[in-house]
CSV table of C-alpha atoms in Angstrom, one decimal:
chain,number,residue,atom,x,y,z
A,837,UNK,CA,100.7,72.9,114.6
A,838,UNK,CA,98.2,74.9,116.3
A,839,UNK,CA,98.2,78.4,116.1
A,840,UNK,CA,97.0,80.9,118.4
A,841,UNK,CA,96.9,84.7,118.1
A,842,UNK,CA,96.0,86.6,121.6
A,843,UNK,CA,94.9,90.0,122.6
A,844,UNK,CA,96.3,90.8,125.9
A,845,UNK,CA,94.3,93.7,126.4
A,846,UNK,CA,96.5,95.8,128.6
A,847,UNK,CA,98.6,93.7,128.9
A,848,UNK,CA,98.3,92.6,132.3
A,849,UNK,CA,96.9,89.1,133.6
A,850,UNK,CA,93.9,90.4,134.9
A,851,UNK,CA,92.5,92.2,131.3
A,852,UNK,CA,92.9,88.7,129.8
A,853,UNK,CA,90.0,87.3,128.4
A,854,UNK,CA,89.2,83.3,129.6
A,855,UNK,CA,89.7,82.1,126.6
A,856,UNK,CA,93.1,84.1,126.3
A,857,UNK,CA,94.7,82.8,129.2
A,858,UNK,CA,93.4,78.9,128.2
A,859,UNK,CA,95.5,79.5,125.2
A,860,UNK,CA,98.6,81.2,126.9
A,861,UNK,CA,98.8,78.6,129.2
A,862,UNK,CA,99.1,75.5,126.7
A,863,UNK,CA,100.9,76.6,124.6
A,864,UNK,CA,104.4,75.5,124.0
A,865,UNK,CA,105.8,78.6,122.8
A,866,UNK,CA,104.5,82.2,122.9
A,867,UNK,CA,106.0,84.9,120.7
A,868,UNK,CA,105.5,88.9,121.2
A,869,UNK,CA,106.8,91.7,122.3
A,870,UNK,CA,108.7,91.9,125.0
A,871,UNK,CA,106.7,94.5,127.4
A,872,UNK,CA,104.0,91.5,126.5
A,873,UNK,CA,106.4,88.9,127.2
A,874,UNK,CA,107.4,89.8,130.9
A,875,UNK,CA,103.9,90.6,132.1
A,876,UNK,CA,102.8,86.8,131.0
A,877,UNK,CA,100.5,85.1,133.8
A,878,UNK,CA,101.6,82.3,136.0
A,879,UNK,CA,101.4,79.0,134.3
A,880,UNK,CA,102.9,79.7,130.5
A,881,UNK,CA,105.9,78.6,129.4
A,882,UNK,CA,109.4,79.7,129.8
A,883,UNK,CA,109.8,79.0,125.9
A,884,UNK,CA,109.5,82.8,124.7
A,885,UNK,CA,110.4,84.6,121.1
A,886,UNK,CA,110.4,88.1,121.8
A,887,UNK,CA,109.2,89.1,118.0
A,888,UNK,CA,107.0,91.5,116.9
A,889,UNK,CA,108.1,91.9,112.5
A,890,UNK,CA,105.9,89.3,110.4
A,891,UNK,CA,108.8,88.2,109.1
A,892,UNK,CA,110.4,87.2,111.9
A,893,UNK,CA,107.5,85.8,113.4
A,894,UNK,CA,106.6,83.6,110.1
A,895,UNK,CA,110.3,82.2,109.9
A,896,UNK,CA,110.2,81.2,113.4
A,897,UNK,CA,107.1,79.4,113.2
A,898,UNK,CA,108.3,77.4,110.0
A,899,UNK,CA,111.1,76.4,112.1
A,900,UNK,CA,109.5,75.7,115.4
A,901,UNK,CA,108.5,72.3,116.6
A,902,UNK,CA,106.3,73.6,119.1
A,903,UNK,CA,102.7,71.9,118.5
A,904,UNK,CA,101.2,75.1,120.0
A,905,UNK,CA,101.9,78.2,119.3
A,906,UNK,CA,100.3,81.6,120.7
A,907,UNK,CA,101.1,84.8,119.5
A,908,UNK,CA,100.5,87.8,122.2
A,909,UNK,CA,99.4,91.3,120.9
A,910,UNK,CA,98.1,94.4,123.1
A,911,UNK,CA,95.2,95.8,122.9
A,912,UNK,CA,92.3,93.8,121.0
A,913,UNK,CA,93.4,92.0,118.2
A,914,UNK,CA,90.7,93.9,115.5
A,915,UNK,CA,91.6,97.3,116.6
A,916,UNK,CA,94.5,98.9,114.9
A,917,UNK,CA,96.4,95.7,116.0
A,918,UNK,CA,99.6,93.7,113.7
A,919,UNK,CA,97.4,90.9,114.2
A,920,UNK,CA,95.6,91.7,110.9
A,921,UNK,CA,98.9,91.3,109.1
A,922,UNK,CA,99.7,88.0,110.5
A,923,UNK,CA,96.1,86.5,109.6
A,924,UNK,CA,97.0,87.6,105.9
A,925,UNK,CA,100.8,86.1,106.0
A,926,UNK,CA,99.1,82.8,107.7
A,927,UNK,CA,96.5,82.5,105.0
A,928,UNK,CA,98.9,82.9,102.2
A,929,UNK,CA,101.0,80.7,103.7
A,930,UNK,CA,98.2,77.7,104.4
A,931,UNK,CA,98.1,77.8,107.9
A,932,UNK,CA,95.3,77.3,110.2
A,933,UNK,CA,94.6,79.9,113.0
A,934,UNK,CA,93.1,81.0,115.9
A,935,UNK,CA,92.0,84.6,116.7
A,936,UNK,CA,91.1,85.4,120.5
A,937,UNK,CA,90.4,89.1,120.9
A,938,UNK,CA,90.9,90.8,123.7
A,939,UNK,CA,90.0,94.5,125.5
A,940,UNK,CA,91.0,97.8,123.5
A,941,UNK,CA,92.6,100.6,124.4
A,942,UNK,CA,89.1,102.5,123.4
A,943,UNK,CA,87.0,100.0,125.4
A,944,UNK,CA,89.4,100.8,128.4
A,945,UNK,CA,88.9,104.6,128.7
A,946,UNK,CA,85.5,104.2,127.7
A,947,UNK,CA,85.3,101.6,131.0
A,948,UNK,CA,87.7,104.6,132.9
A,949,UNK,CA,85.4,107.2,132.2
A,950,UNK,CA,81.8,105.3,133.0
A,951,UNK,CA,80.9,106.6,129.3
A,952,UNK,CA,80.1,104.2,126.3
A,953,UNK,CA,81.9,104.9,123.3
A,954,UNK,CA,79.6,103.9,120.2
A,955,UNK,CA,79.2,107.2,119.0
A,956,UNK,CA,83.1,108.2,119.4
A,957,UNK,CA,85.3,108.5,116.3
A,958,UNK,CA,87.8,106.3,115.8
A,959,UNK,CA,91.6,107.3,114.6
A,960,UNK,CA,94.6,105.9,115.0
A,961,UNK,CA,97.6,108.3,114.8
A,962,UNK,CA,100.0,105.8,115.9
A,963,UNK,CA,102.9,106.1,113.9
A,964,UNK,CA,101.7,108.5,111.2
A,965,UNK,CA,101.1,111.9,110.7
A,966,UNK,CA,97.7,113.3,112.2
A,967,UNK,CA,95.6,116.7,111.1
A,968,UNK,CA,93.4,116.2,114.3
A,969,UNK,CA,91.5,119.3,113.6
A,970,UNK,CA,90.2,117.8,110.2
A,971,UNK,CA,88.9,115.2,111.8
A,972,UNK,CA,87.7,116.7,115.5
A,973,UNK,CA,84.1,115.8,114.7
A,974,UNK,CA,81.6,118.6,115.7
A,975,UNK,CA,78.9,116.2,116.6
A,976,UNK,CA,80.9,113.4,119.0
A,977,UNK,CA,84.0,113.1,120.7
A,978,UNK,CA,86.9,111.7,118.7
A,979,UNK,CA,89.4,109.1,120.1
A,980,UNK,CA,93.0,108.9,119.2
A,981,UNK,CA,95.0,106.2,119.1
A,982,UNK,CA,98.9,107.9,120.0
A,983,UNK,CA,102.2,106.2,119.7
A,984,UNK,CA,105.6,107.5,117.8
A,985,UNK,CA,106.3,110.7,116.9
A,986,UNK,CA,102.4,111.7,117.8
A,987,UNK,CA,101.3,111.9,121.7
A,988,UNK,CA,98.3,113.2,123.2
A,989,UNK,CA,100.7,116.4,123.6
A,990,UNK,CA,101.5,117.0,120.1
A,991,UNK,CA,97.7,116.6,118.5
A,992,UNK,CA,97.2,118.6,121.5
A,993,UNK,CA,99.0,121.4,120.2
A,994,UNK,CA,98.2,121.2,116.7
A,995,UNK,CA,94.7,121.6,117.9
A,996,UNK,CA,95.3,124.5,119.6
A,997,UNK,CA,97.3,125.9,116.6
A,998,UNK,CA,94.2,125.7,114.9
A,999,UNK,CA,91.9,127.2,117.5
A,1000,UNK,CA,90.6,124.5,119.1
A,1001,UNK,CA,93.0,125.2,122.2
A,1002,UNK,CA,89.7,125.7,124.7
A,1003,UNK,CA,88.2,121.8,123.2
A,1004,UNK,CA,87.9,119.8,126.4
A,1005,UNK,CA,90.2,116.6,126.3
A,1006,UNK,CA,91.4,113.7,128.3
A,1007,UNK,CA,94.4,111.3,128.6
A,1008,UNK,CA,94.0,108.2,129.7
A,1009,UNK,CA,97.5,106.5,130.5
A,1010,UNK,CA,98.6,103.3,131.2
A,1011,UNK,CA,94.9,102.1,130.9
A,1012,UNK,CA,93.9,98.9,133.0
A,1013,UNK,CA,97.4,98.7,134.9
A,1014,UNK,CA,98.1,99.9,138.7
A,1015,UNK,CA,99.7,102.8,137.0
A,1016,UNK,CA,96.3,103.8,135.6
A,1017,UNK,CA,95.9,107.9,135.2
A,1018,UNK,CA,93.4,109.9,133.7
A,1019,UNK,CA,93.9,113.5,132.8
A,1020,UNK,CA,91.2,116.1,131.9
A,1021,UNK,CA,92.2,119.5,130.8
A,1022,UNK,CA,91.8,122.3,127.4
A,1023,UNK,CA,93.8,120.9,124.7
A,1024,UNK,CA,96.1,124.0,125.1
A,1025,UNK,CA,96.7,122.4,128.8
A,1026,UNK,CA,97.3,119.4,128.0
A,1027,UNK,CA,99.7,120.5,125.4
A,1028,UNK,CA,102.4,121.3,127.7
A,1029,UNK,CA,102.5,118.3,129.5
A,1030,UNK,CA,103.7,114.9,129.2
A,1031,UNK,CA,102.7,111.5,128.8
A,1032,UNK,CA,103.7,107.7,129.5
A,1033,UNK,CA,104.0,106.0,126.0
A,1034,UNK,CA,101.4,104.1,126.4
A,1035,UNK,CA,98.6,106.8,126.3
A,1036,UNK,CA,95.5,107.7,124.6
A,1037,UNK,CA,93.4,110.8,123.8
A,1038,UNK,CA,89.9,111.5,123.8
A,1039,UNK,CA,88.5,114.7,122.4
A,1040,UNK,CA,85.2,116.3,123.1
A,1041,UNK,CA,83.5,117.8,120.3
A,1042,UNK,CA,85.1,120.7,118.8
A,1043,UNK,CA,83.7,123.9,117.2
A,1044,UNK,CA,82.3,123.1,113.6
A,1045,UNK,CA,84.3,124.1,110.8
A,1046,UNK,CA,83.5,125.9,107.5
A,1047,UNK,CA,81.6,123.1,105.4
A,1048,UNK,CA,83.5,121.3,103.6
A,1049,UNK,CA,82.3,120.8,100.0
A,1050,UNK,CA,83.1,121.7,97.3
A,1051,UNK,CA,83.2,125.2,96.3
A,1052,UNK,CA,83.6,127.2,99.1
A,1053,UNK,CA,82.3,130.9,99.3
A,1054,UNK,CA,85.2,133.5,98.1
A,1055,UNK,CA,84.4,135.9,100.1
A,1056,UNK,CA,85.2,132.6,102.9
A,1057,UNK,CA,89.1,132.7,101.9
A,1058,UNK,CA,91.3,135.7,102.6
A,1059,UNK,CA,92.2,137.6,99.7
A,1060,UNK,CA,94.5,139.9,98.6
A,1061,UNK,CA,95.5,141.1,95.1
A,1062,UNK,CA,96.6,137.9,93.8
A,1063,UNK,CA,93.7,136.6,91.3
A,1064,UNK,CA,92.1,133.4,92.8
A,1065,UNK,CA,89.8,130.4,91.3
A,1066,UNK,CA,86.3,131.4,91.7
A,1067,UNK,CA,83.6,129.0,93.5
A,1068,UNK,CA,82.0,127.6,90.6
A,1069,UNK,CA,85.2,127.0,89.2
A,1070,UNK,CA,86.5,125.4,92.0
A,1071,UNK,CA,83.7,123.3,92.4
A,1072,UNK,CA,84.1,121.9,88.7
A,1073,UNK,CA,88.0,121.3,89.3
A,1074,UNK,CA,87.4,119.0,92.5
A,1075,UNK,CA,84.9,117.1,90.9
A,1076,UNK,CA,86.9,116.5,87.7
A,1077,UNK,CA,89.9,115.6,90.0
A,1078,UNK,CA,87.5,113.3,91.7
A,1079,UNK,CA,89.4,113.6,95.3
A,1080,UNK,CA,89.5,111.0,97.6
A,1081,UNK,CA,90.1,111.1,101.4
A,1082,UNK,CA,93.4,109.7,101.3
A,1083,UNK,CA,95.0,111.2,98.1
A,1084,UNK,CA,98.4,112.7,97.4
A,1085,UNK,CA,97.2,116.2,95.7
A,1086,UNK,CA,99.5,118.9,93.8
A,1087,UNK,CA,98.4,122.2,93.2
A,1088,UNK,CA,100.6,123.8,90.5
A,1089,UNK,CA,100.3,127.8,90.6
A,1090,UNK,CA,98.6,128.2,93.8
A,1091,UNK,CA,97.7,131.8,93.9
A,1092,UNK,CA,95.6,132.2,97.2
A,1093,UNK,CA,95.0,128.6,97.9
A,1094,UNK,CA,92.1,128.3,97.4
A,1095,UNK,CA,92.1,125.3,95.7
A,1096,UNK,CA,94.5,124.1,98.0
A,1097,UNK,CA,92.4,124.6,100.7
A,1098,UNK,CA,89.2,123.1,99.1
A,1099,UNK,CA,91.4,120.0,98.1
A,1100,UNK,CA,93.0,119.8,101.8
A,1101,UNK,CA,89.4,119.8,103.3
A,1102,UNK,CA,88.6,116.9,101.0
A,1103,UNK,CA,91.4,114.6,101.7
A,1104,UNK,CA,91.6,114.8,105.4
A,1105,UNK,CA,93.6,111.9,105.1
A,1106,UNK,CA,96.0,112.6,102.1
A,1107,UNK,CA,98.1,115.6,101.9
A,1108,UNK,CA,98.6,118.7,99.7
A,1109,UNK,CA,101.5,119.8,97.9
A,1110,UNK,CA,100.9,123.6,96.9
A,1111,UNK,CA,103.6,125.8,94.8
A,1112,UNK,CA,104.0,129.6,93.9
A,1113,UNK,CA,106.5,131.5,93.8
A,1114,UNK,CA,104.6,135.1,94.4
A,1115,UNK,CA,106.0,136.0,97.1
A,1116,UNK,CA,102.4,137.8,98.5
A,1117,UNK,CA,100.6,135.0,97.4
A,1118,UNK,CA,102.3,132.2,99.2
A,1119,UNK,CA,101.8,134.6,102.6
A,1120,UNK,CA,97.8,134.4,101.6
A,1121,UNK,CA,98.2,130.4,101.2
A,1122,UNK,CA,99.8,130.5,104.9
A,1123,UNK,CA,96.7,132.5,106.4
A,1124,UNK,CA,94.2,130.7,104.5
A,1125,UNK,CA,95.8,127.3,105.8
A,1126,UNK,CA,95.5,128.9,109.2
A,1127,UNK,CA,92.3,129.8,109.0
A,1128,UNK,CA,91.0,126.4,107.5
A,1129,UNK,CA,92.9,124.1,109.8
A,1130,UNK,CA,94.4,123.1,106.8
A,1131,UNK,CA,97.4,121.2,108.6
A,1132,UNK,CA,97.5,118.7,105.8
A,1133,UNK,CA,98.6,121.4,103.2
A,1134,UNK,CA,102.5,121.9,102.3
A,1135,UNK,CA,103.6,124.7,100.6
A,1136,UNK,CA,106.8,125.5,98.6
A,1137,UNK,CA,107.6,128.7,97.7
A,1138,UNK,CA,109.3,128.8,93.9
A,1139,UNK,CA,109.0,127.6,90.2
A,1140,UNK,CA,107.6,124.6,88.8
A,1141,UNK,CA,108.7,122.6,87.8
A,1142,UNK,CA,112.2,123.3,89.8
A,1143,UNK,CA,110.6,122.5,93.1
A,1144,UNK,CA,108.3,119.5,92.4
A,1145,UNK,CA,111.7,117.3,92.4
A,1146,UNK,CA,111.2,115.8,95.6
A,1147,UNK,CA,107.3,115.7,96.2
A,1148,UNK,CA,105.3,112.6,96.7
A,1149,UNK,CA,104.0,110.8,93.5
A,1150,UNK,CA,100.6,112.3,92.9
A,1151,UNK,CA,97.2,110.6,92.8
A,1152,UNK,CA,95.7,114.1,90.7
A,1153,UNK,CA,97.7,117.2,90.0
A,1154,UNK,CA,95.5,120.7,89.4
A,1155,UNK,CA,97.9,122.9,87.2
A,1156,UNK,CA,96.2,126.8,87.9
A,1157,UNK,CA,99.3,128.4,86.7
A,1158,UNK,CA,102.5,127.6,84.9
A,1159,UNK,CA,104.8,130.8,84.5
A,1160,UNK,CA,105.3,129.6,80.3
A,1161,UNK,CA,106.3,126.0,82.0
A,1162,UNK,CA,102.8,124.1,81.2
A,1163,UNK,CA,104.8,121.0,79.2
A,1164,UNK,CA,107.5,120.8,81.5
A,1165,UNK,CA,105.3,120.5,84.3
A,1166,UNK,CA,102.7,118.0,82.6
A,1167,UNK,CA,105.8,115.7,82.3
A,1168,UNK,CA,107.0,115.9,85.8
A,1169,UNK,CA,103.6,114.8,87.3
A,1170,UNK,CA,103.1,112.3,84.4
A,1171,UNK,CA,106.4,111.1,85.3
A,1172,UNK,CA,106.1,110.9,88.8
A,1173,UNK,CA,102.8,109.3,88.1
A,1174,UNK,CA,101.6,107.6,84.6
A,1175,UNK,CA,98.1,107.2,86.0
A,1176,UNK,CA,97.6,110.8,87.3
A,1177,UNK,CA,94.4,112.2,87.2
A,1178,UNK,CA,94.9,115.5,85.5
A,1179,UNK,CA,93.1,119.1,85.5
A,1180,UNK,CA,94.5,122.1,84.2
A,1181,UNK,CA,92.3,125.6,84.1
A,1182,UNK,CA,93.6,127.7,81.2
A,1183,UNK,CA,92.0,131.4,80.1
A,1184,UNK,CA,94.1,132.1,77.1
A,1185,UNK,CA,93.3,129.8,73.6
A,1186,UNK,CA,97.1,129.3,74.1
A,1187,UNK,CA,97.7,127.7,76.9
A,1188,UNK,CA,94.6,125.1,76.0
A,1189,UNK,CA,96.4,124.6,73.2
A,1190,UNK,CA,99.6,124.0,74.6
A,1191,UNK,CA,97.8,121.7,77.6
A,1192,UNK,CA,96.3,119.3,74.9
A,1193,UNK,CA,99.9,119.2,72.7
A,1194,UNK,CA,101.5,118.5,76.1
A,1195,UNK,CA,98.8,115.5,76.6
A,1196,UNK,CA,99.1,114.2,72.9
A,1197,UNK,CA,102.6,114.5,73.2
A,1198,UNK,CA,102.2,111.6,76.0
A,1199,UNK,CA,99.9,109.5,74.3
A,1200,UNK,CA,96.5,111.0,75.5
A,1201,UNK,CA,93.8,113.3,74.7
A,1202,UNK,CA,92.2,115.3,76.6
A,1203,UNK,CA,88.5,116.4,77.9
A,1204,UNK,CA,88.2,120.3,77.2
A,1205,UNK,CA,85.4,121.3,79.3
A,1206,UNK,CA,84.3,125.3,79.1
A,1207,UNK,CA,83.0,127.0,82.0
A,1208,UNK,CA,81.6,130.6,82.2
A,1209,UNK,CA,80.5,132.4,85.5
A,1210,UNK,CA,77.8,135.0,85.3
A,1211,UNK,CA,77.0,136.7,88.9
A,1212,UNK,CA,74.2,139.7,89.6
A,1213,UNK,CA,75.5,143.1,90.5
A,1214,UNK,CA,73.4,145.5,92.0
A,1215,UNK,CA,73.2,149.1,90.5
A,1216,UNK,CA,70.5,150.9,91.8
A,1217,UNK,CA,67.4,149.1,92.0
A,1218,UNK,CA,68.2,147.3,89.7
A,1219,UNK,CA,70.7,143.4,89.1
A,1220,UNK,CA,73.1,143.8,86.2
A,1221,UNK,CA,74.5,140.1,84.8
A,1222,UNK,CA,78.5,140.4,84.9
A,1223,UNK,CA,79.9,137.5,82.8
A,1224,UNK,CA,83.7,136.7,83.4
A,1225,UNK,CA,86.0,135.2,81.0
A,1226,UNK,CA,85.4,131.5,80.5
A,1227,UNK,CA,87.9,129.4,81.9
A,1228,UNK,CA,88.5,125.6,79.9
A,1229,UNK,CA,89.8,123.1,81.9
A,1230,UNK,CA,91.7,120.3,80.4
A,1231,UNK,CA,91.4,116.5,81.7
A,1232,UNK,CA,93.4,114.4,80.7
A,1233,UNK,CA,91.7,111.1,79.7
């Protein structure tokens, strides 16, 4: 059996590629999605599977007894297409395949626009959850790929939650059809409008945000009463938490969120689970999420380890505070996660001691790690050395 997988580009006849067409046209049976299906050019067969699941796709095709079979995706086949998943089901199944790519959506509105798109940022938020404003880049223009419960509309608005609302965006609908419409507004415009579902958004560069490493300033974060991680501090947690883009991240005892914050900025891709239970300081997380852009940052107000029931499994776990609950809490992130990567800041000799029983009482030891932070003060003419309490913070290993 021959095997052919197709982009279809728009998904119109005339944004097939030649060698596309040559294999819709032989083949004997041509599975995809229906939209695809319909809009099929003169000269292909009437035998049609209107599939889109692997599953369904894979069963079909052990059943078939079609000698040639060609598989029709939109879009281009190597961008953000299922196609990727079928190559991988094919291989581990034995069987030989074609690839014939075709035009993306990106290659479309860069056509639309008379722009080339080499230096544009690429993100699909088709289907999943998007912080757009974490990944706006300041230096290009940063296309979105849009479908399910995220339109041009909604990252739209969530930009201009985040003050981005005067950012210069367009829409490009329906892109390489007779329906064909591009829109050019202000995110915050183009927030209240609506879209065709098969749309896609291209944002110009936004306003640079605070940098983003490690150890912001403190006097950058909004503070209030509640005590909060110092910079030096927070520098050394991240980098013992060794936070990746896409990580799942709890913050135990959140105080101002600062760490919250610096851990949302670093894993623009992941998300941020923050508790407290101050009242005052979960209203200073809230601001400082605001004023961060912070969108992938969830607080819950309350008691650990009460309210880490129905969190995500972590990939690292900070634990800034416990409220006398340190062991409790260990266990419920080592249960939710065995392989958790671990950091917990403790002042008192007491609650180091009760982090490492917690760890031993799992099977682990732990990497103690004191840090003190010394800082000038002016008085008169002259800089006085103020030393602060050390903190130790606990790593599991």
């Amino acid at each position: 059996m021959k095997i052919t997988l197709v982009g279809m580009g728009s998904g119109t006849p005339g944004s097939l590629t030649m060698q596309g067409l040559n294999a819709l046209r032989e083949a004997k049976l041509i599975i995809g999605a229906r939209r695809l299906l319909e809009s099929l050019p003169d000269g292909c067969t009437g035998n049609r599977a209107p599939l889109y699941k692997i599953e369904e796709i894979c069963a079909l095709l052990g059943t078939t007894e079609a000698a040639h079979v060609a598989v029709a995706y939109s879009g281009d086949t190597g961008f953000y297409s299922g196609a990727s998943a079928l190559c991988r089901a094919l291989d581990a199944a034995g069987l030989p395949y074609m690839v014939c790519p075709g035009l993306s959506s990106v290659q479309l509105l860069a056509a639309a626009l008379g722009r080339p798109w080499q230096d544009w940022k690429l993100v699909s938020a088709h289907g999943c959850a998007c912080t757009p404003a974490l990944v706006c880049s300041a230096d290009t223009p940063t296309f979105f790929l849009t479908g399910g419960s995220e339109t041009p509309a909604t990252l739209c608005e969530k930009l201009t939650q985040s003050s981005c609302g005067n950012v210069q965006a367009t829409v490009g609908e329906n892109l390489g059809t007779a329906a064909q419409r591009l829109v050019r507004g202000t995110a915050q415009e183009l927030a209240r409008q609506e879209f065709a579902a098969l749309s896609v958004l291209l944002v110009e560069p936004c306003p640079a945000l605070q940098r983003r490493v490690p150890g912001l300033p403190d006097e950058a974060f909004i503070r209030g009463k509640t005590p909060m991680t110092k910079q030096e501090v927070r520098a050394a947690v991240l980098a013992k938490l060794a936070v990746r883009p896409g990580d799942i991240l709890w913050d135990v005892g959140a105080g101002t969120g600062s760490v919250s914050v610096e851990m949302a900025l670093a894993a623009p891709a992941g998300q941020v689970y923050a508790a407290e239970c101050d009242a005052d300081a979960c209203e200073l997380i809230r601001r400082n999420r605001a004023k961060f852009h912070a969108e992938n940052l969830h607080l819950t107000a309350g008691k650990a380890p009460e309210v880490l029931v129905n969190w995500p499994a972590p990939d690292a776990v900070f634990i800034g505070g416990s409220k006398g609950n340190l062991a409790a809490i260990m266990d419920a992130a080592l249960a939710a996660n065995p392989a958790v990567r671990l950091c917990i800041s403790a002042i008192a000799l007491e609650t180091l001691q009760q982090a490492i029983a917690a760890l031993a009482a799992h099977g682990l030891s732990a990497q103690v790690t004191q840090i003190a932070v010394s800082r000038s003060k002016e008085a008169g003419s002259l800089h006085l050395l103020m030393a602060n309490n050390p903190v130790f913070l606990i790593v599991r290993e």
